[in-house]
PDB file of C-alpha atoms in Angstrom:
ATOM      1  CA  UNK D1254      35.704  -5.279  11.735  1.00  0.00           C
ATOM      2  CA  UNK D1255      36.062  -8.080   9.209  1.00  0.00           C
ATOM      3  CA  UNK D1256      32.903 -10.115  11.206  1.00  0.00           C
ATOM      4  CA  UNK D1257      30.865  -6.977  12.085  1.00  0.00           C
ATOM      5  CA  UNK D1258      30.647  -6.062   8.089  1.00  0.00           C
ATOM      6  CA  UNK D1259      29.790  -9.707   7.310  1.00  0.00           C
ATOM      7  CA  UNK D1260      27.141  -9.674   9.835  1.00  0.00           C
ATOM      8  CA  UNK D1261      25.842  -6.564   8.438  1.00  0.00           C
ATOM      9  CA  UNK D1262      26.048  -7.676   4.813  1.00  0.00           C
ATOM     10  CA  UNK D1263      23.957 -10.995   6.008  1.00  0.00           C
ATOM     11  CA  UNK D1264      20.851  -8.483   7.907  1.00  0.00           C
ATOM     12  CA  UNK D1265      20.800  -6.433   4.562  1.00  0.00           C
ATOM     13  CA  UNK D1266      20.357  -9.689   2.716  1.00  0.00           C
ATOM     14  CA  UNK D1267      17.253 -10.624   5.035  1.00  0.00           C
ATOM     15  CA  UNK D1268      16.156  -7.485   4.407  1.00  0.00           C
ATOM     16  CA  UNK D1269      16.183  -7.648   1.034  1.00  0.00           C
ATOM     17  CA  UNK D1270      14.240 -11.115   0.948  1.00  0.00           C
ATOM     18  CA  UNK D1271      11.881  -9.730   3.415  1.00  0.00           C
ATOM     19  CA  UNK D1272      11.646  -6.550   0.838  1.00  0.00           C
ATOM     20  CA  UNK D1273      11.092  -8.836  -2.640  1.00  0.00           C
ATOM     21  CA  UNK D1274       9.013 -11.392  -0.724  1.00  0.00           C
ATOM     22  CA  UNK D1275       6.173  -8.138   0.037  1.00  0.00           C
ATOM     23  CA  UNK D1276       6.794  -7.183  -3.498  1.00  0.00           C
ATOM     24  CA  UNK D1277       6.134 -10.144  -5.205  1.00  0.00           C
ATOM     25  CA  UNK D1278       3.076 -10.483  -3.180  1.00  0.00           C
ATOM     26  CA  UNK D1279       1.698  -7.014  -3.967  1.00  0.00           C
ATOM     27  CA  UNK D1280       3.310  -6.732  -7.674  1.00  0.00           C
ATOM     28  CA  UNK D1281       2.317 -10.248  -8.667  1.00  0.00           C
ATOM     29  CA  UNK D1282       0.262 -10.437 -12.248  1.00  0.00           C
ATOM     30  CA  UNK D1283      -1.418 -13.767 -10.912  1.00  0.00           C
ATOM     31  CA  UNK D1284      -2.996 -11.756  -8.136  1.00  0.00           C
ATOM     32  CA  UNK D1285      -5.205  -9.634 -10.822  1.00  0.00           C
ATOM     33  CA  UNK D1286      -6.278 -12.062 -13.042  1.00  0.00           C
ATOM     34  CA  UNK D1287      -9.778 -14.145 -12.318  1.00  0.00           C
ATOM     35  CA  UNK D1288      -9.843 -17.488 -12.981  1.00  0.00           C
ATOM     36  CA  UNK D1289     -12.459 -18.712 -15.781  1.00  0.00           C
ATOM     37  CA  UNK D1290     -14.627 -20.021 -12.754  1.00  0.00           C
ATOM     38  CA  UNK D1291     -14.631 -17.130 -10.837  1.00  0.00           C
ATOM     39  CA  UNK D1292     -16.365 -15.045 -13.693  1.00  0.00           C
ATOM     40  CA  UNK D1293     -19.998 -14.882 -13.703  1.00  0.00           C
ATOM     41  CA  UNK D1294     -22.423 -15.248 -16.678  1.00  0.00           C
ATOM     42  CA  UNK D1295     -24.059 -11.281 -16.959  1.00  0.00           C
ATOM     43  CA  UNK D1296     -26.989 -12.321 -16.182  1.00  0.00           C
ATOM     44  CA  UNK D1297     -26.035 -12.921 -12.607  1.00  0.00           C
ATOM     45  CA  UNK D1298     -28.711 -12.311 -10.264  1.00  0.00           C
ATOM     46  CA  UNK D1299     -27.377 -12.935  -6.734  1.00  0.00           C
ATOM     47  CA  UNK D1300     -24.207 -11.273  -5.859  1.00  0.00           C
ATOM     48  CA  UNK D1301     -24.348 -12.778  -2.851  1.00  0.00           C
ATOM     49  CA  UNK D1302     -23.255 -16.461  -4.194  1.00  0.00           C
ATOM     50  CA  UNK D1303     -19.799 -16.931  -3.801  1.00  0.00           C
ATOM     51  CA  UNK D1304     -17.314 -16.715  -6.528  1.00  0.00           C
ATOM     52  CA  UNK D1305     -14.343 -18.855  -7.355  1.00  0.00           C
ATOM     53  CA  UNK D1306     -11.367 -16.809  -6.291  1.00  0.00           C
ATOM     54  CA  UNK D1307      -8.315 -15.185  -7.564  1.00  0.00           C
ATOM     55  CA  UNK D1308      -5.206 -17.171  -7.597  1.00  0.00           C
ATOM     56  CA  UNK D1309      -4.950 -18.227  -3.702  1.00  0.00           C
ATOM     57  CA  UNK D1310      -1.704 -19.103  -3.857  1.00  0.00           C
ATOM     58  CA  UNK D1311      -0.424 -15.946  -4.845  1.00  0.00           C
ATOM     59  CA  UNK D1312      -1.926 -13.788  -2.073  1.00  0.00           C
ATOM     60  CA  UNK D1313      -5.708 -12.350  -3.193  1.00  0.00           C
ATOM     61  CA  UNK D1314      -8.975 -13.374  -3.178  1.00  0.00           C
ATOM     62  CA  UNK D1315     -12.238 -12.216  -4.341  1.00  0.00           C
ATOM     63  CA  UNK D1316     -15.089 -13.712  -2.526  1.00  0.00           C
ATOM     64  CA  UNK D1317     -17.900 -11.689  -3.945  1.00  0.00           C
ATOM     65  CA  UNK D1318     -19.227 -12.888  -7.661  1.00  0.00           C
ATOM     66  CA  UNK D1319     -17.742 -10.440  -9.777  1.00  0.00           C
ATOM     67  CA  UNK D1320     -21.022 -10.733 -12.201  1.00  0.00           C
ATOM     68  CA  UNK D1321     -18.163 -10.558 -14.982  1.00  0.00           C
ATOM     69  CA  UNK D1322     -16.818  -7.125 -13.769  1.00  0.00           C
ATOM     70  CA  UNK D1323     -12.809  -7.184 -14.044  1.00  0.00           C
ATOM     71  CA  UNK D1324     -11.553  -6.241 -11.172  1.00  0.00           C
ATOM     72  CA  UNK D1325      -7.735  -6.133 -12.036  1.00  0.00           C
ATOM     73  CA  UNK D1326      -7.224  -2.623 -11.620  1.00  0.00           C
ATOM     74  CA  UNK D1327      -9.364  -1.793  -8.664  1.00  0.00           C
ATOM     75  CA  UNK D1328      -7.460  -4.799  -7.104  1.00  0.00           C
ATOM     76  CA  UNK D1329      -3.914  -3.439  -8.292  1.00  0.00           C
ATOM     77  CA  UNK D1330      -4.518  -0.044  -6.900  1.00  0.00           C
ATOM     78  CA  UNK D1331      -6.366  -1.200  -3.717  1.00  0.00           C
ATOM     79  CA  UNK D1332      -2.970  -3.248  -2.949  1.00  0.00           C
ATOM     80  CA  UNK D1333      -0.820   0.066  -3.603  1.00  0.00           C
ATOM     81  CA  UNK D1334      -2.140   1.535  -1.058  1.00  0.00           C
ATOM     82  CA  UNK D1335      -1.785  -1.711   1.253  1.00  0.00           C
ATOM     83  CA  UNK D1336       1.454  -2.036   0.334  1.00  0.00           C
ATOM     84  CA  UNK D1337       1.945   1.557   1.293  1.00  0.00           C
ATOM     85  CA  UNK D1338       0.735   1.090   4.480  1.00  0.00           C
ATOM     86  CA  UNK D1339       2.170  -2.269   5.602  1.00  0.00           C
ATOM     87  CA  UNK D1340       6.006  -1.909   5.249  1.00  0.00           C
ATOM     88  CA  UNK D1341       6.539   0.607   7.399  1.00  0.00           C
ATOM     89  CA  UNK D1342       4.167  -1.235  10.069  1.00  0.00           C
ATOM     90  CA  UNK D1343       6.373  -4.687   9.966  1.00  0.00           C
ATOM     91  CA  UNK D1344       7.428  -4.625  13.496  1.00  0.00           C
ATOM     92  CA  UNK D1345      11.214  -5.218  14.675  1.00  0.00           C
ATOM     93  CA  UNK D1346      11.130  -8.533  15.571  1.00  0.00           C
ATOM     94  CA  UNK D1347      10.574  -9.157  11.424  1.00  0.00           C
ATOM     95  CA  UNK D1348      13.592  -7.529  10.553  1.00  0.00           C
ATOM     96  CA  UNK D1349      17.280  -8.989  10.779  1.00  0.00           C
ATOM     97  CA  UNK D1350      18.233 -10.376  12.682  1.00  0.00           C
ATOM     98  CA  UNK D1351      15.385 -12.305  14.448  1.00  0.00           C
ATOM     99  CA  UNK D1352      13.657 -12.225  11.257  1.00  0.00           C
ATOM    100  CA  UNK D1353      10.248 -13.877  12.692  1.00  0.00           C
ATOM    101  CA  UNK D1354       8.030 -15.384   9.562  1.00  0.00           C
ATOM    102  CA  UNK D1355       4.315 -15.457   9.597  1.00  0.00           C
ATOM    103  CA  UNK D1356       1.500 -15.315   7.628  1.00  0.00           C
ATOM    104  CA  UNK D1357      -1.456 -13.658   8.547  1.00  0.00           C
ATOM    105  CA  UNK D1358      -4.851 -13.427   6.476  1.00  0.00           C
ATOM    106  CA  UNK D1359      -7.248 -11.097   6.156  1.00  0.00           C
ATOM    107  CA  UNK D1360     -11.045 -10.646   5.187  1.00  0.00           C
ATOM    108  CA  UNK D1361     -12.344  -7.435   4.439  1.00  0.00           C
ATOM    109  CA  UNK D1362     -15.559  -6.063   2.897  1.00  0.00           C
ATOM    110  CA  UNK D1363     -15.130  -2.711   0.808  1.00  0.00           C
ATOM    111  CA  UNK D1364     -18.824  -1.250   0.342  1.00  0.00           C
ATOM    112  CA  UNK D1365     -19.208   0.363  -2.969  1.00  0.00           C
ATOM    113  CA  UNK D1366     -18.519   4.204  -1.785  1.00  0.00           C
ATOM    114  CA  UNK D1367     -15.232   2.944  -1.325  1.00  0.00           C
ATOM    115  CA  UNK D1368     -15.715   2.166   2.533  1.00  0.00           C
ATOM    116  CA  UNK D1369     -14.296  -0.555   4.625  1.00  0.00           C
ATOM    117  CA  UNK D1370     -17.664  -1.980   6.266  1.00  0.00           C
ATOM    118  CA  UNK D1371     -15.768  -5.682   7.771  1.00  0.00           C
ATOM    119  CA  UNK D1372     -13.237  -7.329   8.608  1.00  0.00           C
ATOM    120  CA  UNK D1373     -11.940 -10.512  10.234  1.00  0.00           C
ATOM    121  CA  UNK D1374      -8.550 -12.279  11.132  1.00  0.00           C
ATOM    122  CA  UNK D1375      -9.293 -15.288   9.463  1.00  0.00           C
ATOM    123  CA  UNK D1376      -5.844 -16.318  10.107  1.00  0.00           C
ATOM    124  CA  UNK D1377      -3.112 -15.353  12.419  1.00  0.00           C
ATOM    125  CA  UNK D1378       0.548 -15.317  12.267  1.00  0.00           C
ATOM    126  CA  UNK D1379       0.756 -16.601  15.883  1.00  0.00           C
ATOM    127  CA  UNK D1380       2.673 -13.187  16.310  1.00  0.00           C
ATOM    128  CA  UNK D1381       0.017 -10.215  17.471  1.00  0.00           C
ATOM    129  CA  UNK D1382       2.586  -7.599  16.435  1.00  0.00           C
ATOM    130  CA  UNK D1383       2.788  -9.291  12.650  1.00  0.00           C
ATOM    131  CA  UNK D1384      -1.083  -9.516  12.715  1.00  0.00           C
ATOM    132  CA  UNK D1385      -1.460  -5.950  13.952  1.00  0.00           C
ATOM    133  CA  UNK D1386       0.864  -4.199  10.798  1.00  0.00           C
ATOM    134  CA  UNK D1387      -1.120  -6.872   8.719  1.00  0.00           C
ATOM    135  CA  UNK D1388      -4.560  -5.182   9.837  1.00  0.00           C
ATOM    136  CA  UNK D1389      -3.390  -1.611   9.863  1.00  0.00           C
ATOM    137  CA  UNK D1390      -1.963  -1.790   6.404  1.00  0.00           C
ATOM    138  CA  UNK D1391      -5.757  -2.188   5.561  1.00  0.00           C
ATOM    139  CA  UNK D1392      -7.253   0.181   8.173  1.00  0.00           C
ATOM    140  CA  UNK D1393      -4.738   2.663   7.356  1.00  0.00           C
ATOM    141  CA  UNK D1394      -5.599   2.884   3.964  1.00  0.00           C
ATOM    142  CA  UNK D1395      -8.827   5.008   5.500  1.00  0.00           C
ATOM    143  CA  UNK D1396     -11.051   4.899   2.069  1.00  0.00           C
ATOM    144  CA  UNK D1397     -10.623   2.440  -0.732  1.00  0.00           C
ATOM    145  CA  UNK D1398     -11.716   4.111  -4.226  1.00  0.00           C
ATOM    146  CA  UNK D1399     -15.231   3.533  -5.118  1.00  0.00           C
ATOM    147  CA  UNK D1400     -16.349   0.206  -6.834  1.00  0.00           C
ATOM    148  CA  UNK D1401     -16.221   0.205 -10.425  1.00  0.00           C
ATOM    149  CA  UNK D1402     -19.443   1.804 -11.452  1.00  0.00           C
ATOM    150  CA  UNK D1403     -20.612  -1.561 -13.890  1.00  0.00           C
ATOM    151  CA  UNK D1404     -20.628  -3.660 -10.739  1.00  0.00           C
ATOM    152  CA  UNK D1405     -24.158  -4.162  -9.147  1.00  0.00           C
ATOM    153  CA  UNK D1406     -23.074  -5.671  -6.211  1.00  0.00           C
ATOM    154  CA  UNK D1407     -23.692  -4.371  -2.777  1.00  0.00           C
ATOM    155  CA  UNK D1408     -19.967  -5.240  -2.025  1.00  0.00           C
ATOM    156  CA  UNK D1409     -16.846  -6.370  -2.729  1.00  0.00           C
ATOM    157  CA  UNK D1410     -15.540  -9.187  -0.132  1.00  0.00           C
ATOM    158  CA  UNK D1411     -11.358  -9.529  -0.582  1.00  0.00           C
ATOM    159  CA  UNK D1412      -9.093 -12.309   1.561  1.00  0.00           C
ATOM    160  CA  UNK D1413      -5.916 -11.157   1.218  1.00  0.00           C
ATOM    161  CA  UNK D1414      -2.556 -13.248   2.539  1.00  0.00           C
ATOM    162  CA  UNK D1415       0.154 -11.021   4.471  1.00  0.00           C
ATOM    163  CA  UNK D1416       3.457 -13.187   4.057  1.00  0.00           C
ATOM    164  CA  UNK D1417       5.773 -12.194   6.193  1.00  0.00           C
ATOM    165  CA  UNK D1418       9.554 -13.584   5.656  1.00  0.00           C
ATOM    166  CA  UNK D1419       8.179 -16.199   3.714  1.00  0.00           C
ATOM    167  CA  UNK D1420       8.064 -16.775  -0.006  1.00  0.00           C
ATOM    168  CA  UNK D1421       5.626 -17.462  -2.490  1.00  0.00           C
ATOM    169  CA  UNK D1422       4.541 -20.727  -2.768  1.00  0.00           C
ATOM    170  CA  UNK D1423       6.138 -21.983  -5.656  1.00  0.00           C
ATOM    171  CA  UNK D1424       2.381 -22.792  -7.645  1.00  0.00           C
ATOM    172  CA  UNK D1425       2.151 -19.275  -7.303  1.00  0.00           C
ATOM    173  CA  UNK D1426       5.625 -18.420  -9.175  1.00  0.00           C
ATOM    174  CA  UNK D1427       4.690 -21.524 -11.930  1.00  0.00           C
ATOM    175  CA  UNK D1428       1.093 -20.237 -12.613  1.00  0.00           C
ATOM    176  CA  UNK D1429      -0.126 -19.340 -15.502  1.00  0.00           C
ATOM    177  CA  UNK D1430      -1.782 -15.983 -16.132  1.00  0.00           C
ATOM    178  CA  UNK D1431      -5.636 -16.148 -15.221  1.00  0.00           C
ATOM    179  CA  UNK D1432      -7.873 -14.830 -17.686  1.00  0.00           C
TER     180      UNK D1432
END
């Protein structure tokens, strides 16, 4: 009895890393901000230049210029309703106890109806079934809001890292906050 309610408090512990490891990664304030690089000068003529990204470490990326546009709370919201999506989706062999880590990364186009017009596996976890609750998390999510209405672009390009029993890196948790 003794061993069977140790073992069980040890899953729940997993569980609960697994758990704050995919909150941290959606929840984290480094994820929002845009580094100084990243933002364009308004007169920006070519939103098809690449931007400096978001903070890598902690999980997002923009790839599109932003052409100044802050995109903190579209990116907040659009992770919502990731996060929504993916939890449910992380397959068995995730959770205690095999607890199977990964990290899978995703690139996705969002065209500015709201739309999901791309996306690629531009890395895998080396696990299909991690990969595949990585990529429905995002095709789940059906319809993205609109872009913000100040942003010209003819999309928004995100990469976004799915970590899966594995934490932050720890430039990500010593970061500052991005402007």
């Amino acid at each position: 009895m003794k061993n069977s309610i140790r073992v069980t408090l040890s899953g729940l512990r997993r569980l609960a890393v697994l758990l704050v490891a995919a909150g941290l990664f959606f929840n984290f304030p480094e994820a929002i901000g845009q580094s100084p690089a990243a933002a364009s000068s308004a007169s920006a003529k070519d939103d098809a230049k690449p931007a400096a990204t978001l903070n890598r470490a902690a999980g997002v990326e923009i790839l599109t210029d932003t052409q100044g546009v802050d995109f903190g709370p579209y990116i907040r919201k659009s992770l919502a309703m990731i996060k929504k999506n993916w939890l449910p989706l992380i397959p068995e062999e995730a959770r205690p106890p095999a607890n199977v880590q990964g990290e899978t990364v995703i690139r996705f186009t969002i065209a500015p109806d709201g739309k999901v017009s791309a996306m690629h596996l531009d890395g895998s976890s080396q696990h299909a079934n991690i990969d595949r609750a990585a990529w429905g998390a995002i095709t789940g999510v059906g319809q993205f809001p609109a872009l913000p209405s100040e942003f010209k672009g003819s999309q928004l390009e995100l990469r976004i890292s799915f970590l899966t029993n594995r934490a932050l890196p720890a430039a990500a948790v010593a970061a500052p906050v991005l402007p």
